[in-house]
Every structure is written in structure tokens, then in C-alpha cells.
Amino acid sequence: MVRGVYIHIPFCHQICNYCDFNKFYFHNQPVDEYIESLGKEMALWQDDLAKAKIETIFLGGGTPTALSLEQLERLLTLIHQYIPLEHVKEFSSEANPDELTLEKMQLMRKFGVNRLSMGVQTFNQDLLKILGRTHSNNHVYDVIQYAKQTEFPSISIDLMYGLPNQTMEQWKESLQEAFRLKIPHISAYSLLVEPKTIFYNLLSKGKLSLPGEDLEAEMYGYLMDEMKRNGYKQYEISNFSYEGKASEHNLLYWNNDEYIGLGAGAHGYVNSIRYSNHGPLKKYMQQLEIGEKPVMMQKEVTYEEKMEEEMFLGLRKNQGVSLSNFEKRYGKSLYEAYGNEIEELLKKELIEIKNDYVFLTNRGRFVGNEVFQYFLK
């Protein structure tokens, strides 16, 4: 059953040097028309939405907060018009700190948004410039103050390590600043240099200086130790939260549950079919003009692929994969499906089995991708 909705807002006032998501410079784009197209797409999904039990909504991008106050209100109005909200527990929006005004936050609270996910990345101003970010630490402090004024239930920030020229000391300082601010949820990712990004072009020309694997591993080890010491629970390889503040929407992905993806370049998973929408705005909007869903590609997930996804998504969680739930879903035990792989990973001490769950050991978290490969045929 569909449990979540992802809505993609592909507009940015500034393109970050590391970003490979579907995005466009805000200036001279058909933003108002795009929002109306989103409404048309929601209408085409109404039958599925009516049957679903929507528990999470996530506005991602791009940057949803790049929208003007009026555009944001129109988007939220359409969401209320087409998406059943009676079961929604978590309504999140990504945000840039320098785009969040008190008025926008008041508007979001009015329409039921109860969680902000801010792209902070680092509290070091020099590193922010290298990343192509436009905000300052003062913008982050302002948003935290606005959150108190508007009684926002939860705030999450993204941090990055393994950045160009980043030192261990800079990483420690960013983490300590986040702890000082008592942010209830922190996602911390190592930099991945993806194709079609400014960083990729610089790296291919030998103009990007990155920390080595040893330093990156040291940064990750420090991250896990300090999170625990400061009262955060690690519930996924890159995610940490105070008690009760884990991201319900992201857990939906890692639990291999179904969700509807709306917007240009969005991905979804419905009725055992994974699909992706057209990325270019013109193509996305043209399909909706003629009353068709803007789906570019779709693929039915096979029985074997579902089991693979259950493993490599579920093992990202600290809790891991439930043995009993796996057997209930797929009609065979985990050992029947992956007995040799499980035994080998146990011998290497990369996984552990306890109380109905198979999960990564502390050592396994450092080489998660290596573990996941065992379950990909």
C-alpha cells in the first residue's frame, strides 16, 4: 500500500557545485505554470491517493523555499485539495536557510508542514563558498529563532564531510556547532562527486583536492562517537536523531514501502512498479496538458529484485532487516534466499543477527556498500 508522497520542486536561485538532482535556475522559468501542472498530476493520481493511507509528505528539490510566498501558498493549497491528509504524521519540506522568512514558516505551519530539512552542509564559511552555498551561519540562527516563534515541531539539518580542502578540525567544529544549537535531527553524508556537476568537471581536470579515504573514515568514526555522546540515536548509516525525531518519510524508503513521486524528474514506487517522470520542464508539462501522466520510464520490480531491495535498503537502518517480516513478505526465510551470503558476512563480522534482526556491525557501517553488493545478483 502507498504510504507516502514525494513532490519535486526543481527550482534554485543558486546551483550548488555538488548537486546532481533535477534542477533549474529560478530566473525566467515557468514556475507558476509548473505549480499548476503539479496540480494536474495530483488529479491524475486521485484514485491511487484515495485508496492509499498517506502518512508522510516530502517537498524536495531543487529548493521548495525558492518559491515566493504566493507560489508556496498555491502549492500547499493544491496539496490540501488532492492529497488525503487525515493520516499524515510527517509533512516535511527541504529548505535553504537564506530563503526561509518568518512569513514562509508561518504559512507552512498554517498548512500543516511540521518538519523542516535544511541544507546547512557546514558551519565553515570558506567551505560554504567552495560548495557554492549562499547562506551564512546567521541565516541558520535566524531560522531556529523563527522555528521557536512558529512552534515548528521538528528541524533537521544536512551536514557533509569529505569536502574539498576540509580538515578534521573543521569537521569537528561543524558538529559541535550543531550540538550547541540542539538540532533534533542531523543527516551527515560524505561528499559523492557525481557526473554532470561542477565538482565532477573540476575533479576530471585535476583541480579538486579531496580528503583521502583514511581521513574520511576518521571523520565518520568521529561522527558516530560524538552523536552518541551528545544524546543522538543513530538509526541509519547517515542519520541521527533525538528520541522520537527520526524521519518517517526516509524510513518509508528504507523499509521498502511504496510511495507516489510527483514533479519533473521525480521517482515513485506504486503497485510493484518503479517509475520516473520526465525531467525537462517542457516535456513534463506537455504530457500533463494532454491529460497524461508524465512518466518517462517504468519497470515492474521482480520477486528477486524486491528481496534484493529489502536487504540493501533495510541494512542501511541500524535496526536492520526483520527475519520474520522478510519471510512473511517473500514466503521464504532469509537463509533460504541468502544463506551463503549471510554466512560469509557473519564470518567477516560485517553483520550480526540478534532478536529477529540482521544488521550491520559497527565495522560493517564503514563498508556498507561492500556489504550491499552481496545481495545484488
mmCIF file of N, CA, C and O in Angstrom, residues 72-149:
data_model
loop_
_atom_site.group_PDB
_atom_site.id
_atom_site.type_symbol
_atom_site.label_atom_id
_atom_site.label_comp_id
_atom_site.label_asym_id
_atom_site.label_seq_id
_atom_site.Cartn_x
_atom_site.Cartn_y
_atom_site.Cartn_z
ATOM 1 N N LEU A 72 4.236 29.460 -2.961
ATOM 2 C CA LEU A 72 4.230 28.426 -1.931
ATOM 3 C C LEU A 72 2.811 28.169 -1.425
ATOM 4 O O LEU A 72 2.396 27.024 -1.227
ATOM 5 N N GLU A 73 2.047 29.248 -1.253
ATOM 6 C CA GLU A 73 0.662 29.091 -0.803
ATOM 7 C C GLU A 73 -0.168 28.335 -1.832
ATOM 8 O O GLU A 73 -0.988 27.486 -1.483
ATOM 9 N N ARG A 74 0.049 28.625 -3.123
ATOM 10 C CA ARG A 74 -0.686 27.920 -4.168
ATOM 11 C C ARG A 74 -0.348 26.428 -4.166
ATOM 12 O O ARG A 74 -1.239 25.572 -4.269
ATOM 13 N N LEU A 75 0.925 26.103 -4.014
ATOM 14 C CA LEU A 75 1.353 24.709 -3.963
ATOM 15 C C LEU A 75 0.703 23.987 -2.786
ATOM 16 O O LEU A 75 0.151 22.890 -2.933
ATOM 17 N N LEU A 76 0.752 24.584 -1.624
ATOM 18 C CA LEU A 76 0.193 23.958 -0.425
ATOM 19 C C LEU A 76 -1.329 23.811 -0.532
ATOM 20 O O LEU A 76 -1.907 22.838 -0.045
ATOM 21 N N THR A 77 -1.979 24.779 -1.191
ATOM 22 C CA THR A 77 -3.423 24.695 -1.414
ATOM 23 C C THR A 77 -3.765 23.492 -2.283
ATOM 24 O O THR A 77 -4.722 22.751 -2.010
ATOM 25 N N LEU A 78 -2.979 23.270 -3.348
ATOM 26 C CA LEU A 78 -3.207 22.123 -4.233
ATOM 27 C C LEU A 78 -2.987 20.804 -3.491
ATOM 28 O O LEU A 78 -3.726 19.835 -3.692
ATOM 29 N N ILE A 79 -1.983 20.762 -2.632
ATOM 30 C CA ILE A 79 -1.732 19.549 -1.847
ATOM 31 C C ILE A 79 -2.948 19.238 -0.978
ATOM 32 O O ILE A 79 -3.400 18.086 -0.904
ATOM 33 N N HIS A 80 -3.491 20.252 -0.339
ATOM 34 C CA HIS A 80 -4.675 20.053 0.504
ATOM 35 C C HIS A 80 -5.893 19.658 -0.326
ATOM 36 O O HIS A 80 -6.768 18.931 0.152
ATOM 37 N N GLN A 81 -5.930 20.109 -1.564
ATOM 38 C CA GLN A 81 -7.073 19.807 -2.425
ATOM 39 C C GLN A 81 -7.073 18.343 -2.878
ATOM 40 O O GLN A 81 -8.130 17.700 -2.941
ATOM 41 N N TYR A 82 -5.890 17.798 -3.162
ATOM 42 C CA TYR A 82 -5.825 16.486 -3.810
ATOM 43 C C TYR A 82 -5.296 15.342 -2.944
ATOM 44 O O TYR A 82 -5.567 14.178 -3.234
ATOM 45 N N ILE A 83 -4.535 15.630 -1.918
ATOM 46 C CA ILE A 83 -3.917 14.558 -1.136
ATOM 47 C C ILE A 83 -4.636 14.392 0.198
ATOM 48 O O ILE A 83 -4.748 15.352 0.966
ATOM 49 N N PRO A 84 -5.157 13.195 0.486
ATOM 50 C CA PRO A 84 -5.826 12.971 1.778
ATOM 51 C C PRO A 84 -4.820 13.142 2.921
ATOM 52 O O PRO A 84 -3.767 12.514 2.924
ATOM 53 N N LEU A 85 -5.168 13.970 3.883
ATOM 54 C CA LEU A 85 -4.216 14.324 4.934
ATOM 55 C C LEU A 85 -4.570 13.766 6.314
ATOM 56 O O LEU A 85 -3.817 13.980 7.264
ATOM 57 N N GLU A 86 -5.669 13.025 6.405
ATOM 58 C CA GLU A 86 -6.133 12.626 7.736
ATOM 59 C C GLU A 86 -5.165 11.690 8.463
ATOM 60 O O GLU A 86 -5.164 11.624 9.692
ATOM 61 N N HIS A 87 -4.330 10.944 7.705
ATOM 62 C CA HIS A 87 -3.394 10.011 8.347
ATOM 63 C C HIS A 87 -1.955 10.527 8.349
ATOM 64 O O HIS A 87 -1.055 9.816 8.810
ATOM 65 N N VAL A 88 -1.734 11.731 7.835
ATOM 66 C CA VAL A 88 -0.369 12.239 7.705
ATOM 67 C C VAL A 88 0.234 12.528 9.075
ATOM 68 O O VAL A 88 -0.313 13.290 9.867
ATOM 69 N N LYS A 89 1.380 11.883 9.341
ATOM 70 C CA LYS A 89 2.101 12.092 10.602
ATOM 71 C C LYS A 89 3.244 13.078 10.423
ATOM 72 O O LYS A 89 3.602 13.795 11.366
ATOM 73 N N GLU A 90 3.826 13.084 9.225
ATOM 74 C CA GLU A 90 5.003 13.922 8.986
ATOM 75 C C GLU A 90 4.862 14.603 7.627
ATOM 76 O O GLU A 90 4.668 13.951 6.608
ATOM 77 N N PHE A 91 4.946 15.932 7.635
ATOM 78 C CA PHE A 91 4.854 16.744 6.417
ATOM 79 C C PHE A 91 6.118 17.601 6.392
ATOM 80 O O PHE A 91 6.237 18.581 7.124
ATOM 81 N N SER A 92 7.078 17.190 5.554
ATOM 82 C CA SER A 92 8.398 17.819 5.555
ATOM 83 C C SER A 92 8.612 18.693 4.335
ATOM 84 O O SER A 92 8.030 18.459 3.268
ATOM 85 N N SER A 93 9.485 19.681 4.497
ATOM 86 C CA SER A 93 9.929 20.481 3.360
ATOM 87 C C SER A 93 11.416 20.732 3.465
ATOM 88 O O SER A 93 11.923 21.084 4.534
ATOM 89 N N GLU A 94 12.130 20.511 2.354
ATOM 90 C CA GLU A 94 13.519 20.942 2.288
ATOM 91 C C GLU A 94 13.561 22.462 2.254
ATOM 92 O O GLU A 94 12.598 23.115 1.840
ATOM 93 N N ALA A 95 14.687 23.025 2.696
ATOM 94 C CA ALA A 95 14.762 24.483 2.801
ATOM 95 C C ALA A 95 16.208 24.951 2.747
ATOM 96 O O ALA A 95 17.106 24.269 3.246
ATOM 97 N N ASN A 96 16.409 26.115 2.135
ATOM 98 C CA ASN A 96 17.688 26.814 2.236
ATOM 99 C C ASN A 96 17.567 27.851 3.347
ATOM 100 O O ASN A 96 16.588 28.615 3.379
ATOM 101 N N PRO A 97 18.532 27.936 4.232
ATOM 102 C CA PRO A 97 18.423 28.865 5.371
ATOM 103 C C PRO A 97 18.219 30.316 4.964
ATOM 104 O O PRO A 97 17.497 31.053 5.650
ATOM 105 N N ASP A 98 18.822 30.732 3.840
ATOM 106 C CA ASP A 98 18.714 32.142 3.451
ATOM 107 C C ASP A 98 17.434 32.455 2.693
ATOM 108 O O ASP A 98 17.198 33.599 2.302
ATOM 109 N N GLU A 99 16.591 31.446 2.467
ATOM 110 C CA GLU A 99 15.317 31.675 1.779
ATOM 111 C C GLU A 99 14.119 31.559 2.721
ATOM 112 O O GLU A 99 12.991 31.845 2.328
ATOM 113 N N LEU A 100 14.366 31.136 3.941
ATOM 114 C CA LEU A 100 13.268 30.937 4.880
ATOM 115 C C LEU A 100 12.989 32.215 5.659
ATOM 116 O O LEU A 100 13.762 32.609 6.526
ATOM 117 N N THR A 101 11.891 32.847 5.352
ATOM 118 C CA THR A 101 11.456 34.018 6.110
ATOM 119 C C THR A 101 10.465 33.566 7.179
ATOM 120 O O THR A 101 9.914 32.459 7.122
ATOM 121 N N LEU A 102 10.225 34.432 8.144
ATOM 122 C CA LEU A 102 9.227 34.139 9.169
ATOM 123 C C LEU A 102 7.862 33.927 8.516
ATOM 124 O O LEU A 102 7.105 33.027 8.903
ATOM 125 N N GLU A 103 7.547 34.734 7.481
ATOM 126 C CA GLU A 103 6.247 34.626 6.815
ATOM 127 C C GLU A 103 6.079 33.262 6.130
ATOM 128 O O GLU A 103 5.003 32.656 6.174
ATOM 129 N N LYS A 104 7.134 32.778 5.491
ATOM 130 C CA LYS A 104 7.049 31.470 4.832
ATOM 131 C C LYS A 104 6.852 30.360 5.852
ATOM 132 O O LYS A 104 6.084 29.414 5.628
ATOM 133 N N MET A 105 7.535 30.473 6.973
ATOM 134 C CA MET A 105 7.397 29.445 8.002
ATOM 135 C C MET A 105 6.011 29.483 8.635
ATOM 136 O O MET A 105 5.424 28.436 8.940
ATOM 137 N N GLN A 106 5.470 30.660 8.824
ATOM 138 C CA GLN A 106 4.101 30.783 9.344
ATOM 139 C C GLN A 106 3.101 30.163 8.372
ATOM 140 O O GLN A 106 2.162 29.477 8.782
ATOM 141 N N LEU A 107 3.327 30.392 7.073
ATOM 142 C CA LEU A 107 2.446 29.833 6.049
ATOM 143 C C LEU A 107 2.525 28.307 6.044
ATOM 144 O O LEU A 107 1.489 27.624 6.002
ATOM 145 N N MET A 108 3.724 27.770 6.117
ATOM 146 C CA MET A 108 3.882 26.320 6.118
ATOM 147 C C MET A 108 3.212 25.685 7.331
ATOM 148 O O MET A 108 2.561 24.639 7.224
ATOM 149 N N ARG A 109 3.370 26.317 8.487
ATOM 150 C CA ARG A 109 2.712 25.785 9.686
ATOM 151 C C ARG A 109 1.197 25.816 9.532
ATOM 152 O O ARG A 109 0.501 24.873 9.931
ATOM 153 N N LYS A 110 0.692 26.887 8.929
ATOM 154 C CA LYS A 110 -0.747 27.020 8.704
ATOM 155 C C LYS A 110 -1.284 25.854 7.866
ATOM 156 O O LYS A 110 -2.403 25.369 8.080
ATOM 157 N N PHE A 111 -0.482 25.385 6.907
ATOM 158 C CA PHE A 111 -0.907 24.301 6.017
ATOM 159 C C PHE A 111 -0.447 22.921 6.497
ATOM 160 O O PHE A 111 -0.556 21.942 5.761
ATOM 161 N N GLY A 112 0.088 22.852 7.702
ATOM 162 C CA GLY A 112 0.364 21.545 8.297
ATOM 163 C C GLY A 112 1.777 21.018 8.151
ATOM 164 O O GLY A 112 2.062 19.899 8.590
ATOM 165 N N VAL A 113 2.684 21.787 7.528
ATOM 166 C CA VAL A 113 4.078 21.340 7.462
ATOM 167 C C VAL A 113 4.630 21.310 8.885
ATOM 168 O O VAL A 113 4.520 22.291 9.619
ATOM 169 N N ASN A 114 5.193 20.182 9.289
ATOM 170 C CA ASN A 114 5.646 20.052 10.680
ATOM 171 C C ASN A 114 7.115 19.657 10.816
ATOM 172 O O ASN A 114 7.587 19.352 11.912
ATOM 173 N N ARG A 115 7.832 19.656 9.685
ATOM 174 C CA ARG A 115 9.260 19.314 9.749
ATOM 175 C C ARG A 115 10.012 20.047 8.638
ATOM 176 O O ARG A 115 9.592 20.034 7.488
ATOM 177 N N LEU A 116 11.116 20.681 8.999
ATOM 178 C CA LEU A 116 11.991 21.350 8.032
ATOM 179 C C LEU A 116 13.284 20.562 7.904
ATOM 180 O O LEU A 116 13.850 20.116 8.898
ATOM 181 N N SER A 117 13.749 20.407 6.678
ATOM 182 C CA SER A 117 15.033 19.759 6.427
ATOM 183 C C SER A 117 15.935 20.776 5.733
ATOM 184 O O SER A 117 15.758 21.069 4.552
ATOM 185 N N MET A 118 16.886 21.336 6.494
ATOM 186 C CA MET A 118 17.706 22.438 5.995
ATOM 187 C C MET A 118 19.053 21.960 5.477
ATOM 188 O O MET A 118 19.755 21.204 6.140
ATOM 189 N N GLY A 119 19.419 22.454 4.306
ATOM 190 C CA GLY A 119 20.732 22.162 3.746
ATOM 191 C C GLY A 119 21.782 23.106 4.304
ATOM 192 O O GLY A 119 22.076 24.136 3.715
ATOM 193 N N VAL A 120 22.342 22.763 5.442
ATOM 194 C CA VAL A 120 23.378 23.595 6.073
ATOM 195 C C VAL A 120 24.753 23.207 5.526
ATOM 196 O O VAL A 120 25.570 24.058 5.181
ATOM 197 N N GLN A 121 25.039 21.907 5.474
ATOM 198 C CA GLN A 121 26.259 21.302 4.913
ATOM 199 C C GLN A 121 27.510 21.529 5.763
ATOM 200 O O GLN A 121 28.253 20.602 6.028
ATOM 201 N N THR A 122 27.762 22.755 6.173
ATOM 202 C CA THR A 122 28.909 23.041 7.034
ATOM 203 C C THR A 122 28.691 24.394 7.698
ATOM 204 O O THR A 122 27.969 25.247 7.166
ATOM 205 N N PHE A 123 29.309 24.582 8.864
ATOM 206 C CA PHE A 123 29.258 25.885 9.528
ATOM 207 C C PHE A 123 30.533 26.693 9.257
ATOM 208 O O PHE A 123 30.744 27.739 9.869
ATOM 209 N N ASN A 124 31.355 26.213 8.320
ATOM 210 C CA ASN A 124 32.568 26.937 7.949
ATOM 211 C C ASN A 124 32.313 27.758 6.693
ATOM 212 O O ASN A 124 31.989 27.207 5.632
ATOM 213 N N GLN A 125 32.448 29.073 6.805
ATOM 214 C CA GLN A 125 32.081 29.963 5.705
ATOM 215 C C GLN A 125 32.941 29.747 4.456
ATOM 216 O O GLN A 125 32.447 29.840 3.324
ATOM 217 N N ASP A 126 34.210 29.438 4.634
ATOM 218 C CA ASP A 126 35.079 29.195 3.477
ATOM 219 C C ASP A 126 34.638 27.951 2.712
ATOM 220 O O ASP A 126 34.629 27.931 1.478
ATOM 221 N N LEU A 127 34.268 26.907 3.443
ATOM 222 C CA LEU A 127 33.798 25.677 2.797
ATOM 223 C C LEU A 127 32.447 25.893 2.117
ATOM 224 O O LEU A 127 32.176 25.311 1.062
ATOM 225 N N LEU A 128 31.593 26.723 2.707
ATOM 226 C CA LEU A 128 30.309 27.036 2.076
ATOM 227 C C LEU A 128 30.523 27.665 0.700
ATOM 228 O O LEU A 128 29.816 27.349 -0.263
ATOM 229 N N LYS A 129 31.507 28.530 0.598
ATOM 230 C CA LYS A 129 31.803 29.173 -0.697
ATOM 231 C C LYS A 129 32.285 28.144 -1.710
ATOM 232 O O LYS A 129 31.906 28.183 -2.885
ATOM 233 N N ILE A 130 33.124 27.203 -1.260
ATOM 234 C CA ILE A 130 33.604 26.155 -2.155
ATOM 235 C C ILE A 130 32.437 25.310 -2.675
ATOM 236 O O ILE A 130 32.405 24.898 -3.837
ATOM 237 N N LEU A 131 31.452 25.070 -1.818
ATOM 238 C CA LEU A 131 30.276 24.284 -2.201
ATOM 239 C C LEU A 131 29.317 25.041 -3.100
ATOM 240 O O LEU A 131 28.435 24.434 -3.721
ATOM 241 N N GLY A 132 29.470 26.362 -3.161
ATOM 242 C CA GLY A 132 28.536 27.174 -3.936
ATOM 243 C C GLY A 132 27.287 27.537 -3.169
ATOM 244 O O GLY A 132 26.267 27.900 -3.759
ATOM 245 N N ARG A 133 27.352 27.463 -1.835
ATOM 246 C CA ARG A 133 26.214 27.825 -0.995
ATOM 247 C C ARG A 133 26.202 29.328 -0.758
ATOM 248 O O ARG A 133 27.252 29.978 -0.730
ATOM 249 N N THR A 134 25.011 29.890 -0.584
ATOM 250 C CA THR A 134 24.874 31.342 -0.445
ATOM 251 C C THR A 134 24.498 31.786 0.961
ATOM 252 O O THR A 134 24.483 32.976 1.244
ATOM 253 N N HIS A 135 24.192 30.850 1.846
ATOM 254 C CA HIS A 135 23.754 31.246 3.183
ATOM 255 C C HIS A 135 24.958 31.439 4.118
ATOM 256 O O HIS A 135 26.076 31.015 3.820
ATOM 257 N N SER A 136 24.682 32.080 5.232
ATOM 258 C CA SER A 136 25.684 32.237 6.288
ATOM 259 C C SER A 136 25.158 31.562 7.548
ATOM 260 O O SER A 136 23.980 31.174 7.627
ATOM 261 N N ASN A 137 25.999 31.447 8.556
ATOM 262 C CA ASN A 137 25.555 30.867 9.832
ATOM 263 C C ASN A 137 24.438 31.681 10.452
ATOM 264 O O ASN A 137 23.535 31.128 11.093
ATOM 265 N N ASN A 138 24.466 32.997 10.253
ATOM 266 C CA ASN A 138 23.409 33.847 10.807
ATOM 267 C C ASN A 138 22.040 33.488 10.248
ATOM 268 O O ASN A 138 21.026 33.590 10.953
ATOM 269 N N HIS A 139 21.988 33.066 8.982
ATOM 270 C CA HIS A 139 20.711 32.637 8.404
ATOM 271 C C HIS A 139 20.183 31.405 9.145
ATOM 272 O O HIS A 139 18.980 31.282 9.396
ATOM 273 N N VAL A 140 21.082 30.486 9.491
ATOM 274 C CA VAL A 140 20.671 29.287 10.231
ATOM 275 C C VAL A 140 20.140 29.679 11.605
ATOM 276 O O VAL A 140 19.095 29.182 12.043
ATOM 277 N N TYR A 141 20.838 30.590 12.279
ATOM 278 C CA TYR A 141 20.396 31.026 13.607
ATOM 279 C C TYR A 141 19.027 31.707 13.526
ATOM 280 O O TYR A 141 18.188 31.515 14.409
ATOM 281 N N ASP A 142 18.807 32.479 12.458
ATOM 282 C CA ASP A 142 17.505 33.143 12.274
ATOM 283 C C ASP A 142 16.382 32.121 12.135
ATOM 284 O O ASP A 142 15.306 32.269 12.737
ATOM 285 N N VAL A 143 16.629 31.073 11.317
ATOM 286 C CA VAL A 143 15.597 30.056 11.105
ATOM 287 C C VAL A 143 15.251 29.350 12.414
ATOM 288 O O VAL A 143 14.078 29.085 12.699
ATOM 289 N N ILE A 144 16.254 29.069 13.215
ATOM 290 C CA ILE A 144 15.996 28.416 14.510
ATOM 291 C C ILE A 144 15.137 29.311 15.398
ATOM 292 O O ILE A 144 14.226 28.843 16.089
ATOM 293 N N GLN A 145 15.390 30.608 15.345
ATOM 294 C CA GLN A 145 14.576 31.557 16.109
ATOM 295 C C GLN A 145 13.142 31.606 15.576
ATOM 296 O O GLN A 145 12.178 31.609 16.342
ATOM 297 N N TYR A 146 13.011 31.624 14.221
ATOM 298 C CA TYR A 146 11.668 31.609 13.610
ATOM 299 C C TYR A 146 10.916 30.330 13.986
ATOM 300 O O TYR A 146 9.696 30.344 14.191
ATOM 301 N N ALA A 147 11.643 29.225 14.043
ATOM 302 C CA ALA A 147 11.018 27.944 14.387
ATOM 303 C C ALA A 147 10.411 27.986 15.781
ATOM 304 O O ALA A 147 9.336 27.428 16.027
ATOM 305 N N LYS A 148 11.099 28.657 16.683
ATOM 306 C CA LYS A 148 10.558 28.807 18.045
ATOM 307 C C LYS A 148 9.298 29.677 18.021
ATOM 308 O O LYS A 148 8.309 29.381 18.695
ATOM 309 N N GLN A 149 9.330 30.761 17.227
ATOM 310 C CA GLN A 149 8.189 31.667 17.147
ATOM 311 C C GLN A 149 6.967 30.990 16.538
ATOM 312 O O GLN A 149 5.834 31.281 16.924
#
